[in-house]
mmCIF file of C-alpha atoms and ligand atoms in Angstrom:
data_model
loop_
_atom_site.group_PDB
_atom_site.id
_atom_site.type_symbol
_atom_site.label_atom_id
_atom_site.label_comp_id
_atom_site.label_asym_id
_atom_site.label_seq_id
_atom_site.Cartn_x
_atom_site.Cartn_y
_atom_site.Cartn_z
ATOM 1 C CA UNK A 5 42.757 131.846 42.673
ATOM 2 C CA UNK A 6 41.180 135.271 42.672
ATOM 3 C CA UNK A 7 43.215 136.873 39.866
ATOM 4 C CA UNK A 8 42.098 140.427 40.414
ATOM 5 C CA UNK A 9 43.062 140.179 44.081
ATOM 6 C CA UNK A 10 46.403 138.682 43.114
ATOM 7 C CA UNK A 11 47.152 141.379 40.564
ATOM 8 C CA UNK A 12 46.038 144.164 42.873
ATOM 9 C CA UNK A 13 48.504 142.968 45.514
ATOM 10 C CA UNK A 14 51.440 142.147 43.264
ATOM 11 C CA UNK A 15 50.981 144.209 40.153
ATOM 12 C CA UNK A 16 51.680 141.213 37.936
ATOM 13 C CA UNK A 17 49.655 138.565 36.240
ATOM 14 C CA UNK A 18 50.277 134.861 36.090
ATOM 15 C CA UNK A 19 52.269 134.987 32.861
ATOM 16 C CA UNK A 20 54.715 137.703 33.829
ATOM 17 C CA UNK A 21 58.251 136.964 34.931
ATOM 18 C CA UNK A 22 59.519 137.495 38.413
ATOM 19 C CA UNK A 23 63.179 137.222 39.319
ATOM 20 C CA UNK A 24 64.010 135.405 36.108
ATOM 21 C CA UNK A 25 61.342 132.726 36.519
ATOM 22 C CA UNK A 26 58.001 132.273 34.866
ATOM 23 C CA UNK A 27 55.419 133.251 37.411
ATOM 24 C CA UNK A 28 52.670 130.700 37.571
ATOM 25 C CA UNK A 29 51.597 130.926 41.210
ATOM 26 C CA UNK A 30 52.770 131.964 44.663
ATOM 27 C CA UNK A 31 55.524 129.933 46.389
ATOM 28 C CA UNK A 32 54.406 131.235 49.756
ATOM 29 C CA UNK A 33 51.156 132.138 51.444
ATOM 30 C CA UNK A 34 51.761 134.701 54.161
ATOM 31 C CA UNK A 35 48.958 134.996 56.689
ATOM 32 C CA UNK A 36 50.849 136.765 59.493
ATOM 33 C CA UNK A 37 53.434 139.540 59.484
ATOM 34 C CA UNK A 38 57.043 138.736 60.348
ATOM 35 C CA UNK A 39 57.794 142.448 60.792
ATOM 36 C CA UNK A 40 58.031 145.062 58.046
ATOM 37 C CA UNK A 41 61.640 144.285 57.141
ATOM 38 C CA UNK A 42 61.087 140.526 56.805
ATOM 39 C CA UNK A 43 57.782 141.004 54.958
ATOM 40 C CA UNK A 44 59.566 143.191 52.416
ATOM 41 C CA UNK A 45 62.438 140.732 52.130
ATOM 42 C CA UNK A 46 60.059 137.824 51.490
ATOM 43 C CA UNK A 47 58.151 139.816 48.867
ATOM 44 C CA UNK A 48 61.428 140.846 47.198
ATOM 45 C CA UNK A 49 62.782 137.304 47.000
ATOM 46 C CA UNK A 50 59.713 135.166 46.433
ATOM 47 C CA UNK A 51 56.231 135.129 44.995
ATOM 48 C CA UNK A 52 54.063 135.757 48.024
ATOM 49 C CA UNK A 53 50.284 135.797 48.276
ATOM 50 C CA UNK A 54 49.543 137.612 51.500
ATOM 51 C CA UNK A 55 46.618 138.143 53.832
ATOM 52 C CA UNK A 56 48.219 140.068 56.669
ATOM 53 C CA UNK A 57 45.114 141.757 58.035
ATOM 54 C CA UNK A 58 41.508 140.831 58.583
ATOM 55 C CA UNK A 59 40.070 137.330 58.659
ATOM 56 C CA UNK A 60 42.212 134.581 57.147
ATOM 57 C CA UNK A 61 40.309 132.545 54.522
ATOM 58 C CA UNK A 62 40.121 128.900 55.577
ATOM 59 C CA UNK A 63 40.671 127.850 51.943
ATOM 60 C CA UNK A 64 44.230 129.065 51.423
ATOM 61 C CA UNK A 65 44.481 126.744 48.420
ATOM 62 C CA UNK A 66 42.071 129.011 46.525
ATOM 63 C CA UNK A 67 44.563 131.845 46.991
ATOM 64 C CA UNK A 68 47.769 129.974 46.148
ATOM 65 C CA UNK A 69 47.252 126.354 45.050
ATOM 66 C CA UNK A 70 50.955 125.756 44.349
ATOM 67 C CA UNK A 71 52.287 127.172 47.623
ATOM 68 C CA UNK A 72 54.732 124.970 49.524
ATOM 69 C CA UNK A 73 55.351 127.311 52.474
ATOM 70 C CA UNK A 74 53.069 129.235 54.820
ATOM 71 C CA UNK A 75 54.401 132.159 56.831
ATOM 72 C CA UNK A 76 52.304 132.931 59.886
ATOM 73 C CA UNK A 77 52.718 134.297 63.401
ATOM 74 C CA UNK A 78 51.971 133.291 66.975
ATOM 75 C CA UNK A 79 49.148 135.839 66.837
ATOM 76 C CA UNK A 80 47.517 134.681 63.576
ATOM 77 C CA UNK A 81 48.204 130.936 63.884
ATOM 78 C CA UNK A 82 47.034 128.306 61.394
ATOM 79 C CA UNK A 83 44.169 125.809 61.505
ATOM 80 C CA UNK A 84 43.871 122.221 60.333
ATOM 81 C CA UNK A 85 41.459 123.358 57.596
ATOM 82 C CA UNK A 86 43.973 125.870 56.220
ATOM 83 C CA UNK A 87 46.713 123.222 56.251
ATOM 84 C CA UNK A 88 44.442 120.719 54.476
ATOM 85 C CA UNK A 89 43.597 123.278 51.782
ATOM 86 C CA UNK A 90 47.204 123.444 50.526
ATOM 87 C CA UNK A 91 48.052 120.150 48.779
ATOM 88 C CA UNK A 92 51.734 120.972 48.214
ATOM 89 C CA UNK A 93 52.476 122.430 51.656
ATOM 90 C CA UNK A 94 55.891 121.361 53.025
ATOM 91 C CA UNK A 95 56.605 123.872 55.793
ATOM 92 C CA UNK A 96 54.966 126.387 58.108
ATOM 93 C CA UNK A 97 57.287 129.155 59.333
ATOM 94 C CA UNK A 98 55.927 131.071 62.290
ATOM 95 C CA UNK A 99 57.026 134.352 63.843
ATOM 96 C CA UNK A 100 57.093 134.127 67.669
ATOM 97 C CA UNK A 101 57.829 131.383 70.156
ATOM 98 C CA UNK A 102 54.303 130.541 71.352
ATOM 99 C CA UNK A 103 52.662 127.935 69.148
ATOM 100 C CA UNK A 104 49.362 127.321 70.924
ATOM 101 C CA UNK A 105 47.607 128.944 67.934
ATOM 102 C CA UNK A 106 49.257 126.634 65.370
ATOM 103 C CA UNK A 107 47.757 123.192 64.715
ATOM 104 C CA UNK A 108 51.147 121.482 64.983
ATOM 105 C CA UNK A 109 49.512 118.046 65.297
ATOM 106 C CA UNK A 110 47.688 118.494 61.975
ATOM 107 C CA UNK A 111 50.956 119.510 60.306
ATOM 108 C CA UNK A 112 52.860 116.559 61.789
ATOM 109 C CA UNK A 113 50.236 114.078 60.548
ATOM 110 C CA UNK A 114 51.092 115.219 57.021
ATOM 111 C CA UNK A 115 54.852 115.396 57.509
ATOM 112 C CA UNK A 116 54.817 119.207 57.257
ATOM 113 C CA UNK A 117 57.687 120.843 59.148
ATOM 114 C CA UNK A 118 56.908 123.769 61.478
ATOM 115 C CA UNK A 119 59.390 126.413 62.666
ATOM 116 C CA UNK A 120 59.217 129.162 65.293
ATOM 117 C CA UNK A 121 61.617 131.810 66.655
ATOM 118 C CA UNK A 122 62.907 130.622 70.055
ATOM 119 C CA UNK A 123 65.918 131.836 72.109
ATOM 120 C CA UNK A 124 66.451 135.222 70.434
ATOM 121 C CA UNK A 125 63.573 136.867 72.312
ATOM 122 C CA UNK A 126 64.289 135.434 75.782
ATOM 123 C CA UNK A 127 66.214 138.456 77.056
ATOM 124 C CA UNK A 128 63.663 141.037 75.948
ATOM 125 C CA UNK A 129 60.701 139.105 77.369
ATOM 126 C CA UNK A 130 62.608 138.594 80.633
ATOM 127 C CA UNK A 131 63.453 142.307 80.706
ATOM 128 C CA UNK A 132 59.758 143.135 80.358
ATOM 129 C CA UNK A 133 58.850 140.753 83.198
ATOM 130 C CA UNK A 134 61.332 142.641 85.335
ATOM 131 C CA UNK A 135 60.076 146.040 84.160
ATOM 132 C CA UNK A 136 56.552 145.029 85.216
ATOM 133 C CA UNK A 137 57.750 143.552 88.509
ATOM 134 C CA UNK A 138 59.582 146.749 89.438
ATOM 135 C CA UNK A 139 56.772 148.957 88.109
ATOM 136 C CA UNK A 140 54.158 147.198 90.250
ATOM 137 C CA UNK A 141 56.331 146.647 93.337
ATOM 138 C CA UNK A 142 57.796 150.159 93.393
ATOM 139 C CA UNK A 143 54.572 151.791 92.135
ATOM 140 C CA UNK A 144 56.404 153.403 89.196
ATOM 141 C CA UNK A 145 53.418 153.953 86.889
ATOM 142 C CA UNK A 146 51.406 155.366 89.778
ATOM 143 C CA UNK A 147 54.289 157.643 90.816
ATOM 144 C CA UNK A 148 54.618 158.868 87.231
ATOM 145 C CA UNK A 149 50.924 159.766 87.145
ATOM 146 C CA UNK A 150 51.289 161.460 90.546
ATOM 147 C CA UNK A 151 54.116 163.732 89.393
ATOM 148 C CA UNK A 152 52.529 164.534 86.038
ATOM 149 C CA UNK A 153 49.236 165.427 87.720
ATOM 150 C CA UNK A 154 51.092 168.025 89.819
ATOM 151 C CA UNK A 155 50.251 166.147 93.030
ATOM 152 C CA UNK A 156 53.863 166.199 94.312
ATOM 153 C CA UNK A 157 53.435 168.962 96.857
ATOM 154 C CA UNK A 158 54.762 166.940 99.776
ATOM 155 C CA UNK A 159 57.118 164.010 99.194
ATOM 156 C CA UNK A 160 55.713 162.203 102.257
ATOM 157 C CA UNK A 161 52.382 162.089 100.503
ATOM 158 C CA UNK A 162 53.296 159.252 98.151
ATOM 159 C CA UNK A 163 52.554 155.802 99.607
ATOM 160 C CA UNK A 164 55.325 153.362 100.494
ATOM 161 C CA UNK A 165 56.015 150.623 97.986
ATOM 162 C CA UNK A 166 57.243 147.012 98.130
ATOM 163 C CA UNK A 167 60.938 146.198 98.186
ATOM 164 C CA UNK A 168 61.762 143.774 95.358
ATOM 165 C CA UNK A 169 65.425 142.994 96.119
ATOM 166 C CA UNK A 170 65.854 140.020 98.425
ATOM 167 C CA UNK A 171 62.287 138.762 98.005
ATOM 168 C CA UNK A 172 61.092 135.331 96.825
ATOM 169 C CA UNK A 173 60.633 135.014 93.071
ATOM 170 C CA UNK A 174 58.367 132.177 91.912
ATOM 171 C CA UNK A 175 58.353 131.229 88.220
ATOM 172 C CA UNK A 176 55.613 129.171 86.582
ATOM 173 C CA UNK A 177 57.428 127.693 83.571
ATOM 174 C CA UNK A 178 61.196 127.427 84.057
ATOM 175 C CA UNK A 179 61.921 127.244 80.324
ATOM 176 C CA UNK A 180 64.093 129.504 78.161
ATOM 177 C CA UNK A 181 62.344 132.725 79.231
ATOM 178 C CA UNK A 182 61.826 131.510 82.810
ATOM 179 C CA UNK A 183 65.566 130.896 83.162
ATOM 180 C CA UNK A 184 66.369 134.373 81.777
ATOM 181 C CA UNK A 185 64.000 135.856 84.397
ATOM 182 C CA UNK A 186 65.648 133.763 87.131
ATOM 183 C CA UNK A 187 69.170 134.876 86.090
ATOM 184 C CA UNK A 188 68.128 138.494 86.535
ATOM 185 C CA UNK A 189 66.668 137.568 89.944
ATOM 186 C CA UNK A 190 70.128 136.530 91.138
ATOM 187 C CA UNK A 191 71.285 140.125 90.548
ATOM 188 C CA UNK A 192 68.499 141.298 92.855
ATOM 189 C CA UNK A 193 69.503 138.792 95.586
ATOM 190 C CA UNK A 194 66.205 136.993 95.227
ATOM 191 C CA UNK A 195 65.498 133.415 96.206
ATOM 192 C CA UNK A 196 64.178 131.497 93.227
ATOM 193 C CA UNK A 197 61.441 128.851 93.142
ATOM 194 C CA UNK A 198 59.670 127.326 90.151
ATOM 195 C CA UNK A 199 56.921 124.972 89.043
ATOM 196 C CA UNK A 200 57.003 122.908 85.845
ATOM 197 C CA UNK A 201 55.294 119.586 85.176
ATOM 198 C CA UNK A 202 58.614 118.040 86.166
ATOM 199 C CA UNK A 203 61.819 119.245 87.850
ATOM 200 C CA UNK A 204 64.407 120.456 85.367
ATOM 201 C CA UNK A 205 68.041 119.350 85.577
ATOM 202 C CA UNK A 206 70.332 122.283 86.274
ATOM 203 C CA UNK A 207 67.496 124.782 86.725
ATOM 204 C CA UNK A 208 68.132 127.548 89.248
ATOM 205 C CA UNK A 209 66.145 127.476 92.488
ATOM 206 C CA UNK A 210 63.803 125.203 94.334
ATOM 207 C CA UNK A 211 61.294 122.996 92.503
ATOM 208 C CA UNK A 212 57.678 123.003 93.733
ATOM 209 C CA UNK A 213 55.529 120.108 92.581
ATOM 210 C CA UNK A 214 52.332 122.170 92.883
ATOM 211 C CA UNK A 215 51.594 125.667 91.617
ATOM 212 C CA UNK A 216 49.674 126.489 94.793
ATOM 213 C CA UNK A 217 52.711 125.515 96.843
ATOM 214 C CA UNK A 218 54.901 127.824 94.754
ATOM 215 C CA UNK A 219 52.385 130.680 95.020
ATOM 216 C CA UNK A 220 52.166 130.322 98.818
ATOM 217 C CA UNK A 221 55.987 130.521 99.052
ATOM 218 C CA UNK A 222 56.523 133.374 96.558
ATOM 219 C CA UNK A 223 56.310 137.156 96.972
ATOM 220 C CA UNK A 224 56.208 137.579 93.197
ATOM 221 C CA UNK A 225 54.799 134.922 90.845
ATOM 222 C CA UNK A 226 55.814 135.259 87.190
ATOM 223 C CA UNK A 227 53.890 133.279 84.583
ATOM 224 C CA UNK A 228 56.273 132.091 81.833
ATOM 225 C CA UNK A 229 54.752 128.812 80.601
ATOM 226 C CA UNK A 230 53.076 128.235 77.195
ATOM 227 C CA UNK A 231 49.387 128.946 76.571
ATOM 228 C CA UNK A 232 46.884 126.415 75.221
ATOM 229 C CA UNK A 233 44.574 123.784 76.663
ATOM 230 C CA UNK A 234 47.144 122.212 79.018
ATOM 231 C CA UNK A 235 47.739 125.453 80.930
ATOM 232 C CA UNK A 236 44.257 127.005 80.632
ATOM 233 C CA UNK A 237 43.421 128.960 83.837
ATOM 234 C CA UNK A 238 46.219 127.297 85.806
ATOM 235 C CA UNK A 239 46.407 130.560 87.753
ATOM 236 C CA UNK A 240 42.950 130.452 89.332
ATOM 237 C CA UNK A 241 41.354 131.834 92.518
ATOM 238 C CA UNK A 242 43.073 129.368 94.912
ATOM 239 C CA UNK A 243 46.486 130.177 93.377
ATOM 240 C CA UNK A 244 45.832 133.932 93.697
ATOM 241 C CA UNK A 245 44.714 133.459 97.303
ATOM 242 C CA UNK A 246 47.890 131.483 97.999
ATOM 243 C CA UNK A 247 49.979 134.353 96.565
ATOM 244 C CA UNK A 248 48.110 136.599 98.961
ATOM 245 C CA UNK A 249 47.483 140.268 99.809
ATOM 246 C CA UNK A 250 51.168 141.216 99.580
ATOM 247 C CA UNK A 251 51.840 139.075 96.516
ATOM 248 C CA UNK A 252 52.378 140.305 92.964
ATOM 249 C CA UNK A 253 51.351 138.407 89.832
ATOM 250 C CA UNK A 254 53.243 139.040 86.579
ATOM 251 C CA UNK A 255 52.058 137.492 83.306
ATOM 252 C CA UNK A 256 54.278 137.737 80.216
ATOM 253 C CA UNK A 257 53.217 134.337 78.836
ATOM 254 C CA UNK A 258 49.657 133.989 77.534
ATOM 255 C CA UNK A 259 46.400 135.489 78.823
ATOM 256 C CA UNK A 260 44.728 132.072 78.794
ATOM 257 C CA UNK A 261 46.923 130.866 81.690
ATOM 258 C CA UNK A 262 45.311 133.326 84.145
ATOM 259 C CA UNK A 263 41.610 133.289 85.007
ATOM 260 C CA UNK A 264 40.860 137.005 84.525
ATOM 261 C CA UNK A 265 37.438 136.663 86.141
ATOM 262 C CA UNK A 266 39.171 135.560 89.354
ATOM 263 C CA UNK A 267 41.861 138.241 89.124
ATOM 264 C CA UNK A 268 39.729 141.397 89.304
ATOM 265 C CA UNK A 269 37.817 140.328 92.474
ATOM 266 C CA UNK A 270 41.064 139.219 94.140
ATOM 267 C CA UNK A 271 42.509 142.703 93.551
ATOM 268 C CA UNK A 272 39.264 144.451 94.458
ATOM 269 C CA UNK A 273 38.919 142.561 97.745
ATOM 270 C CA UNK A 274 42.604 143.018 98.655
ATOM 271 C CA UNK A 275 43.313 139.295 98.458
ATOM 272 C CA UNK A 276 46.102 140.009 95.920
ATOM 273 C CA UNK A 277 48.660 142.816 96.220
ATOM 274 C CA UNK A 278 49.119 143.773 92.571
ATOM 275 C CA UNK A 279 49.587 142.597 89.011
ATOM 276 C CA UNK A 280 51.639 143.356 85.919
ATOM 277 C CA UNK A 281 50.088 141.989 82.740
ATOM 278 C CA UNK A 282 51.436 141.995 79.188
ATOM 279 C CA UNK A 283 48.987 139.408 77.835
ATOM 280 C CA UNK A 284 45.219 138.950 78.041
ATOM 281 C CA UNK A 285 42.621 136.305 77.337
ATOM 282 C CA UNK A 286 40.936 138.195 74.472
ATOM 283 C CA UNK A 287 43.510 140.579 73.021
ATOM 284 C CA UNK A 288 43.285 143.446 72.346
ATOM 285 C CA UNK A 289 40.254 143.573 74.630
ATOM 286 C CA UNK A 290 41.337 144.201 78.206
ATOM 287 C CA UNK A 291 38.574 143.701 80.797
ATOM 288 C CA UNK A 292 37.334 147.030 82.142
ATOM 289 C CA UNK A 293 37.458 145.453 85.609
ATOM 290 C CA UNK A 294 41.287 145.436 85.442
ATOM 291 C CA UNK A 295 41.647 149.074 84.390
ATOM 292 C CA UNK A 296 40.876 150.894 87.613
ATOM 293 C CA UNK A 297 43.666 149.730 89.951
ATOM 294 C CA UNK A 298 46.768 151.794 90.737
ATOM 295 C CA UNK A 299 48.618 148.594 91.622
ATOM 296 C CA UNK A 300 47.994 147.013 88.226
ATOM 297 C CA UNK A 301 50.310 147.824 85.307
ATOM 298 C CA UNK A 302 49.147 146.838 81.842
ATOM 299 C CA UNK A 303 51.156 146.611 78.608
ATOM 300 C CA UNK A 304 49.898 145.683 75.109
ATOM 301 C CA UNK A 305 51.692 142.335 74.492
ATOM 302 C CA UNK A 306 55.129 143.896 73.956
ATOM 303 C CA UNK A 307 57.378 141.182 75.422
ATOM 304 C CA UNK A 308 59.584 140.893 72.336
ATOM 305 C CA UNK A 309 58.828 144.366 71.006
ATOM 306 C CA UNK A 310 62.271 145.962 70.667
ATOM 307 C CA UNK A 311 63.932 146.989 67.408
ATOM 308 C CA UNK A 312 66.770 144.505 67.921
ATOM 309 C CA UNK A 313 64.686 141.467 68.822
ATOM 310 C CA UNK A 314 61.920 142.047 66.283
ATOM 311 C CA UNK A 315 64.558 142.365 63.545
ATOM 312 C CA UNK A 316 66.224 139.115 64.685
ATOM 313 C CA UNK A 317 62.846 137.324 64.737
ATOM 314 C CA UNK A 318 62.056 138.486 61.204
ATOM 315 C CA UNK A 319 65.492 137.427 59.944
ATOM 316 C CA UNK A 320 64.983 133.989 61.487
ATOM 317 C CA UNK A 321 61.626 133.569 59.729
ATOM 318 C CA UNK A 322 63.285 134.449 56.405
ATOM 319 C CA UNK A 323 66.121 131.968 57.115
ATOM 320 C CA UNK A 324 63.573 129.224 57.823
ATOM 321 C CA UNK A 325 61.655 130.010 54.615
ATOM 322 C CA UNK A 326 64.898 129.866 52.642
ATOM 323 C CA UNK A 327 65.626 126.361 54.004
ATOM 324 C CA UNK A 328 62.061 125.203 53.408
ATOM 325 C CA UNK A 329 62.059 126.302 49.763
ATOM 326 C CA UNK A 330 65.459 124.642 49.261
ATOM 327 C CA UNK A 331 64.026 121.393 50.647
ATOM 328 C CA UNK A 332 66.484 121.465 53.561
ATOM 329 C CA UNK A 333 65.834 121.002 57.311
ATOM 330 C CA UNK A 334 64.455 124.125 58.991
ATOM 331 C CA UNK A 335 66.799 126.227 61.154
ATOM 332 C CA UNK A 336 64.547 126.281 64.232
ATOM 333 C CA UNK A 337 61.938 123.513 63.989
ATOM 334 C CA UNK A 338 59.425 123.100 66.816
ATOM 335 C CA UNK A 339 60.703 120.005 68.675
HETATM 336 P P1 NAP B 30 59.803 126.949 76.870
HETATM 337 O O1 NAP B 30 61.300 127.078 76.830
HETATM 338 O O2 NAP B 30 59.164 125.841 76.109
HETATM 339 O O3 NAP B 30 59.409 126.837 78.415
HETATM 340 C C1 NAP B 30 58.118 126.569 78.842
HETATM 341 C C2 NAP B 30 58.190 126.048 80.279
HETATM 342 O O4 NAP B 30 56.848 125.880 80.751
HETATM 343 C C3 NAP B 30 58.899 124.722 80.413
HETATM 344 O O5 NAP B 30 59.804 124.808 81.471
HETATM 345 C C4 NAP B 30 57.782 123.720 80.733
HETATM 346 O O6 NAP B 30 58.254 122.688 81.617
HETATM 347 C C5 NAP B 30 56.744 124.613 81.426
HETATM 348 N N1 NAP B 30 55.386 124.077 81.252
HETATM 349 C C6 NAP B 30 54.816 123.677 80.094
HETATM 350 N N2 NAP B 30 53.570 123.217 80.326
HETATM 351 C C7 NAP B 30 53.365 123.328 81.666
HETATM 352 C C8 NAP B 30 52.274 122.997 82.525
HETATM 353 N N3 NAP B 30 51.152 122.439 82.044
HETATM 354 N N4 NAP B 30 52.404 123.246 83.834
HETATM 355 C C9 NAP B 30 53.548 123.778 84.335
HETATM 356 N N5 NAP B 30 54.622 124.103 83.578
HETATM 357 C C10 NAP B 30 54.516 123.882 82.242
HETATM 358 O O7 NAP B 30 59.100 128.278 76.375
HETATM 359 P P2 NAP B 30 59.689 129.758 76.353
HETATM 360 O O8 NAP B 30 60.459 129.983 75.107
HETATM 361 O O9 NAP B 30 60.355 130.051 77.673
HETATM 362 O O10 NAP B 30 58.322 130.604 76.201
HETATM 363 C C11 NAP B 30 57.294 130.506 77.151
HETATM 364 C C12 NAP B 30 56.043 131.223 76.663
HETATM 365 O O11 NAP B 30 56.207 132.623 76.719
HETATM 366 C C13 NAP B 30 55.707 130.974 75.189
HETATM 367 O O12 NAP B 30 55.029 129.738 74.995
HETATM 368 C C14 NAP B 30 54.855 132.164 74.816
HETATM 369 O O13 NAP B 30 53.504 131.869 74.945
HETATM 370 C C15 NAP B 30 55.265 133.215 75.862
HETATM 371 N N6 NAP B 30 55.861 134.395 75.220
HETATM 372 C C16 NAP B 30 55.293 135.622 75.409
HETATM 373 C C17 NAP B 30 55.847 136.736 74.808
HETATM 374 C C18 NAP B 30 55.269 138.114 74.992
HETATM 375 O O14 NAP B 30 55.397 138.952 74.099
HETATM 376 N N7 NAP B 30 54.658 138.422 76.120
HETATM 377 C C19 NAP B 30 56.970 136.620 73.993
HETATM 378 C C20 NAP B 30 57.522 135.359 73.835
HETATM 379 C C21 NAP B 30 56.964 134.252 74.462
HETATM 380 P P3 NAP B 30 57.602 121.206 81.593
HETATM 381 O O15 NAP B 30 57.562 120.802 80.151
HETATM 382 O O16 NAP B 30 58.521 120.382 82.438
HETATM 383 O O17 NAP B 30 56.268 121.345 82.204
#
């Protein structure tokens, strides 16, 4: 362990006492933030060695050889090498519901439990999908720019938009978030269709066994499936063409699911009506080719970013850590 680094971060040395115990090493290595409140709570309760910014060292064992728990996030992830470097690791507690950046298989091989923060963010992510859908369909961001630029001299000058109510809503990934999006669709009198790898018992709407079939049927296609190798570029040029010149693509899932190099030409050539994107292939780098369209609304990966939901996510990470350190089953293990 790098003692000067340790002392600089914690203001203690390895012989000092913390919370009534003799401090010999960190219980936890934290490589991703769980939100300011949870980070503070973890640091208050436990001995934490943290690397919240910048590159994560692959040898976490050099930082905290005794650590039994890693706290990370969907953004920062964890690799097989990092897992292997911690001989006493028992649990990985992640902030966020996506786990394509966590090497869950490597953890499972060693009997290491992994938790995430499902369910509590469904409503906020679904709300954002709807915000983007309405913003693109009704040209809200464009109208806002129009008014603020002083261009509203004649109300007939602003172009007509697309009605959202009553249209066909296609959902790629009818999971927890997909279902929350579909429930909101019922309030807008929309017909619902979805594509998963298999039809889901009790799911709202019509199942399509191909994504292209769903895209050809839908007016709005919302991407709500996980990222990772299995869904890489599922939304490709043929799917965008099937959605068509009046169709709208919304992505609140992962940037890797949509082929961005196919998206910009489809918009440019009028083969796709519009897009609302919260996630990108190489965040925070958004392709310049997507910046210039009025009918494209971009947000900086803020699906769960509300005070209420972020606080609940942080609290759930802390609850999982508490269980892990007590040697009890995690509250929300990845199934
Ligand atoms: P979930 O409950 O596990 O649902 C995922 C759905 O995707 C399932 O219905 C699954 O059905 C389907 N699916 C999985 N692989 C597929 C494939 N290869 N082809 C077609 N469908 C597939 O997950 P969730 O909690 O709703 O979250 C979904 C994703 O949203 C997360 O993984 C995360 O990446 C993203 N997310 C983004 C934000 C944000 O800030 N923008 C916030 C939270 C979550 P089958 O298994 O039957 O295929």
